[in-house]
CSV table of C-alpha atoms in Angstrom, one decimal:
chain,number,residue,atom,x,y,z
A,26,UNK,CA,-32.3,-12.4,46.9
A,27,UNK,CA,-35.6,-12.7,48.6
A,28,UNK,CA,-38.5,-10.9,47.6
A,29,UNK,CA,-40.9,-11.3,50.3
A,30,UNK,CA,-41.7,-8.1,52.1
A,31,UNK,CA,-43.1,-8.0,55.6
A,32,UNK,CA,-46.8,-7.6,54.4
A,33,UNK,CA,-46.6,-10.6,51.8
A,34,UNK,CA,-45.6,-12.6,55.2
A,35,UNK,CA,-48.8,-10.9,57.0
A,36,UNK,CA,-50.5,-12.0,54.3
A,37,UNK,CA,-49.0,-15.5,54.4
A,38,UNK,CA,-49.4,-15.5,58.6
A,39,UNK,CA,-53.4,-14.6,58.0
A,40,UNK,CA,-54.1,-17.6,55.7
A,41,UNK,CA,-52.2,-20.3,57.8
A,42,UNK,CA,-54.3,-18.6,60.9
A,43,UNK,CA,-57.8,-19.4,58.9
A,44,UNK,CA,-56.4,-22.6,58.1
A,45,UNK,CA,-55.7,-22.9,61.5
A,46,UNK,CA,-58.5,-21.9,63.0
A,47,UNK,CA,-60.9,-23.6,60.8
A,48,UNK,CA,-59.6,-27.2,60.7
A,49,UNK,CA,-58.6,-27.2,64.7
A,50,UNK,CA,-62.0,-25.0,65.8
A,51,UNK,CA,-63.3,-27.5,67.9
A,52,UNK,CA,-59.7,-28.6,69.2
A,53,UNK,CA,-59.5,-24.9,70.5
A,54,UNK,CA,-62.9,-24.2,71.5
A,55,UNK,CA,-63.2,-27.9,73.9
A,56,UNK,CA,-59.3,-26.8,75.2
A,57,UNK,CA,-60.4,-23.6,76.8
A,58,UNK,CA,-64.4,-23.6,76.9
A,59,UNK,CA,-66.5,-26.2,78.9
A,60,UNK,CA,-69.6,-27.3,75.7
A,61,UNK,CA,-72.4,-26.1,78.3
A,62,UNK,CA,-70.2,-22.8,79.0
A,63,UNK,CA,-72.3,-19.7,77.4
A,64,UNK,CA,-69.3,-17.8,76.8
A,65,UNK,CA,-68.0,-20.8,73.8
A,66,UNK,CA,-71.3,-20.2,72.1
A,67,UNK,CA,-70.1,-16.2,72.3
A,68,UNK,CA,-66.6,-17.1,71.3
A,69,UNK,CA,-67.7,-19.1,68.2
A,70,UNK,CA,-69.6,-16.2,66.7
A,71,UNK,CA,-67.1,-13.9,67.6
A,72,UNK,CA,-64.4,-16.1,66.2
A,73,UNK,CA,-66.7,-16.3,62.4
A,74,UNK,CA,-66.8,-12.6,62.4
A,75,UNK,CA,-63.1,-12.8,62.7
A,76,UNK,CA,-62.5,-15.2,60.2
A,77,UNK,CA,-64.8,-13.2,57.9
A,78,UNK,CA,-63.3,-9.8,58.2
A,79,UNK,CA,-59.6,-11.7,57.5
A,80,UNK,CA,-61.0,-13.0,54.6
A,81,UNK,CA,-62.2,-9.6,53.3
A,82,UNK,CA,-59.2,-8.1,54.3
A,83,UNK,CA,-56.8,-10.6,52.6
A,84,UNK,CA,-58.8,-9.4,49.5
A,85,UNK,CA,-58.2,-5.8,49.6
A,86,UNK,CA,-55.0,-3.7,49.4
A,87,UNK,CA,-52.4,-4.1,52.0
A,88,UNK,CA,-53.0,-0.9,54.1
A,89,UNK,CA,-55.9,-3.0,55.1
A,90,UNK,CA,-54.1,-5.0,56.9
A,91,UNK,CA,-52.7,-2.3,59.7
A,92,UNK,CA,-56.5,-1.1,59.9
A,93,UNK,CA,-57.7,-3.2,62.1
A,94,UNK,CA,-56.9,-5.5,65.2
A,95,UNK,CA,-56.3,-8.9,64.7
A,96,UNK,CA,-54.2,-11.8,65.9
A,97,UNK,CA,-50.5,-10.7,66.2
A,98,UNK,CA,-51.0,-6.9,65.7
A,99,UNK,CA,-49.4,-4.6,68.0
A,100,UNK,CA,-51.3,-1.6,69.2
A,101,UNK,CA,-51.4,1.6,70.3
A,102,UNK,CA,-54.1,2.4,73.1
A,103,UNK,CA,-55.2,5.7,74.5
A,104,UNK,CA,-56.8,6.1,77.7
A,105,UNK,CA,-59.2,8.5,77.0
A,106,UNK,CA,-60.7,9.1,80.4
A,107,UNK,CA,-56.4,9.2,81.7
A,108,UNK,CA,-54.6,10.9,79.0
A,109,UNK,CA,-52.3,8.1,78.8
A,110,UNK,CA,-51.5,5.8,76.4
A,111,UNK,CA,-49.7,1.9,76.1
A,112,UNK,CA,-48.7,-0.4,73.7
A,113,UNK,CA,-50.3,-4.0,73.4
A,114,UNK,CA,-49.7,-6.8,70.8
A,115,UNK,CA,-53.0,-9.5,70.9
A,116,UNK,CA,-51.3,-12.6,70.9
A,117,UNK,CA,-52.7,-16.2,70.7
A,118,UNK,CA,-53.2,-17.5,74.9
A,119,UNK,CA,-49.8,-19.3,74.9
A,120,UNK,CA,-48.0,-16.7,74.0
A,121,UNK,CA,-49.8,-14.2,76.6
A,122,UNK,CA,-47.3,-12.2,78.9
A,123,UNK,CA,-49.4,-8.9,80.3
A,124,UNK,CA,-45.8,-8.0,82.1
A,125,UNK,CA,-44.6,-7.5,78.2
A,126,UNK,CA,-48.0,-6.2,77.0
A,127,UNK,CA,-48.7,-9.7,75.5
A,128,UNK,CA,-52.1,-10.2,75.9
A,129,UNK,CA,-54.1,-13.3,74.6
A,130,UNK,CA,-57.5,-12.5,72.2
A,131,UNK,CA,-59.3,-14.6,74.5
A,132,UNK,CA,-58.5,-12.4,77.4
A,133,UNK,CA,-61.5,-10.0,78.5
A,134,UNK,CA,-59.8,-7.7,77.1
A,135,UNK,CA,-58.0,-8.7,74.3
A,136,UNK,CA,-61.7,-10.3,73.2
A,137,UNK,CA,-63.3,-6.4,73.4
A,138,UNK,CA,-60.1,-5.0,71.4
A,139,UNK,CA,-60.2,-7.8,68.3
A,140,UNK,CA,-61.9,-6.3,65.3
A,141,UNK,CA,-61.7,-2.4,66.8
A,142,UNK,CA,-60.6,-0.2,63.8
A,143,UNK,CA,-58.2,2.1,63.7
A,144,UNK,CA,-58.7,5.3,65.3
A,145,UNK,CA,-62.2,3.6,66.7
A,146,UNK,CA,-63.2,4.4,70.6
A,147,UNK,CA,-64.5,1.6,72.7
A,148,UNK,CA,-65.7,1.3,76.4
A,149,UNK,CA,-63.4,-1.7,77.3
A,150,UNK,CA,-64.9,-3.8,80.6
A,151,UNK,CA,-62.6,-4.9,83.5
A,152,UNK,CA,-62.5,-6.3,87.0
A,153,UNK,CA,-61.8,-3.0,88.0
A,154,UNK,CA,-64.4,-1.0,85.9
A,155,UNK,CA,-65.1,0.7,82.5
A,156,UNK,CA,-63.1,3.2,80.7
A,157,UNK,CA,-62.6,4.1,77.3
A,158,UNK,CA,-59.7,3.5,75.0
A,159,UNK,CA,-59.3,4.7,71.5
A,160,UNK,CA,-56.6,2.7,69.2
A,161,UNK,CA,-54.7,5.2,67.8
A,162,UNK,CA,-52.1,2.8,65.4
A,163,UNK,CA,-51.8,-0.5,64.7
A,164,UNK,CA,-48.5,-2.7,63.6
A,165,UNK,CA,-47.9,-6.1,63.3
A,166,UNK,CA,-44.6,-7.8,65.3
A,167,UNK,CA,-41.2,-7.4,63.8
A,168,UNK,CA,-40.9,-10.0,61.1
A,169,UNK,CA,-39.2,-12.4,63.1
A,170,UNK,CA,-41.4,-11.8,65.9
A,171,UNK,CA,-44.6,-12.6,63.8
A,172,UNK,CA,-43.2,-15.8,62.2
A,173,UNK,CA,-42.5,-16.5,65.8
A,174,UNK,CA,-45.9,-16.0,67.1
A,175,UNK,CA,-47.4,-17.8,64.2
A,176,UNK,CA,-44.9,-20.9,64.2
A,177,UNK,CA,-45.8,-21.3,68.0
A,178,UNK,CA,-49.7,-21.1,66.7
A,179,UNK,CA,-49.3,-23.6,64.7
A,180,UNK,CA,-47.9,-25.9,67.3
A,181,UNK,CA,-50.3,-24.8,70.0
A,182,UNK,CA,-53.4,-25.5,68.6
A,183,UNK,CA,-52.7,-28.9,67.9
A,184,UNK,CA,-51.6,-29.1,71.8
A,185,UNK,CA,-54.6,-27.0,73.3
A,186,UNK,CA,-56.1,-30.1,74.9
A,187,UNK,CA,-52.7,-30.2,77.4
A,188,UNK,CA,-54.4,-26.8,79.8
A,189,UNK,CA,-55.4,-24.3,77.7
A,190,UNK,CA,-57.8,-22.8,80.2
A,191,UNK,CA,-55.4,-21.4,82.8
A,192,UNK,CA,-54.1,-19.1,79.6
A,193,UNK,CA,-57.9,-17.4,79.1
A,194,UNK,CA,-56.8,-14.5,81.1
């Protein structure tokens, strides 16, 4: 009989994504951003405060974990401005599909929705102008999905070099 509950495989998913992210950094960061392009220097701070906030949330109780928005949650968005709302998962770039609400982290918006908190309002930027969104719950993926996503991380990462840019949304 297996044991292992969806969070203990969050959990799991989380540390194989530091491990990821810290021994293929540079990998990543020279597939999709030029050296002398000022949004990699961005990107590389913005990609510490991530790993740093995992870290402290793989430390503290599991209903951490669904607090905030990291790689492979799904959330819940309200337009505040609209009255609307829509559901997102922020994805790693290859696995990006905004027809399915996929949208990568290093997307201009998935970038200004990583690390928002739970019930948190932000002014999100795009092409088309401002407005404000409030996350109003976050998931992760079905099981399957998230082993998925992270299995394909995995992989990716290693194989960023091969055109990584055209999938920065």
């Amino acid at each position: 009989m297996n044991r292992r509950t969806p969070l203990n495989n969050n959990r799991e998913m989380l540390v194989s994504q530091l491990l990821t992210l810290s021994e293929e950094k540079r990998t990543f960061l020279d597939a999709y951003f030029d050296v002398r392009n000022p949004d990699r220097v961005e990107l590389e701070k913005q990609l510490k405060d991530y790993t740093e906030r995992v870290e402290q949330l793989l430390a503290g109780p599991d209903e951490l974990l669904s607090s905030v928005v990291l790689i492979g949650s799904q959330i819940q968005l309200e337009y505040v401005d609209f009255h609307t709302s829509d559901m997102l998962a922020i994805v790693m770039p290859e696995e990006a599909n905004p027809d399915e609400g996929h949208i990568s982290f290093l997307s201009p918006v998935g970038r200004q929705l990583l690390l928002a908190d739970k019930g948190e309002t932000r002014s999100i930027y795009t092409p088309s102008g401002s407005m404000r969104i409030r996350v109003v719950d976050i998931q992760w993926a079905s099981e399957q999905n998230s082993e998925q996503v992270y299995e394909t991380h995995s992989e990716s990462l290693q194989n960023s070099s091969q055109g990584g840019r055209k999938h920065a949304l």
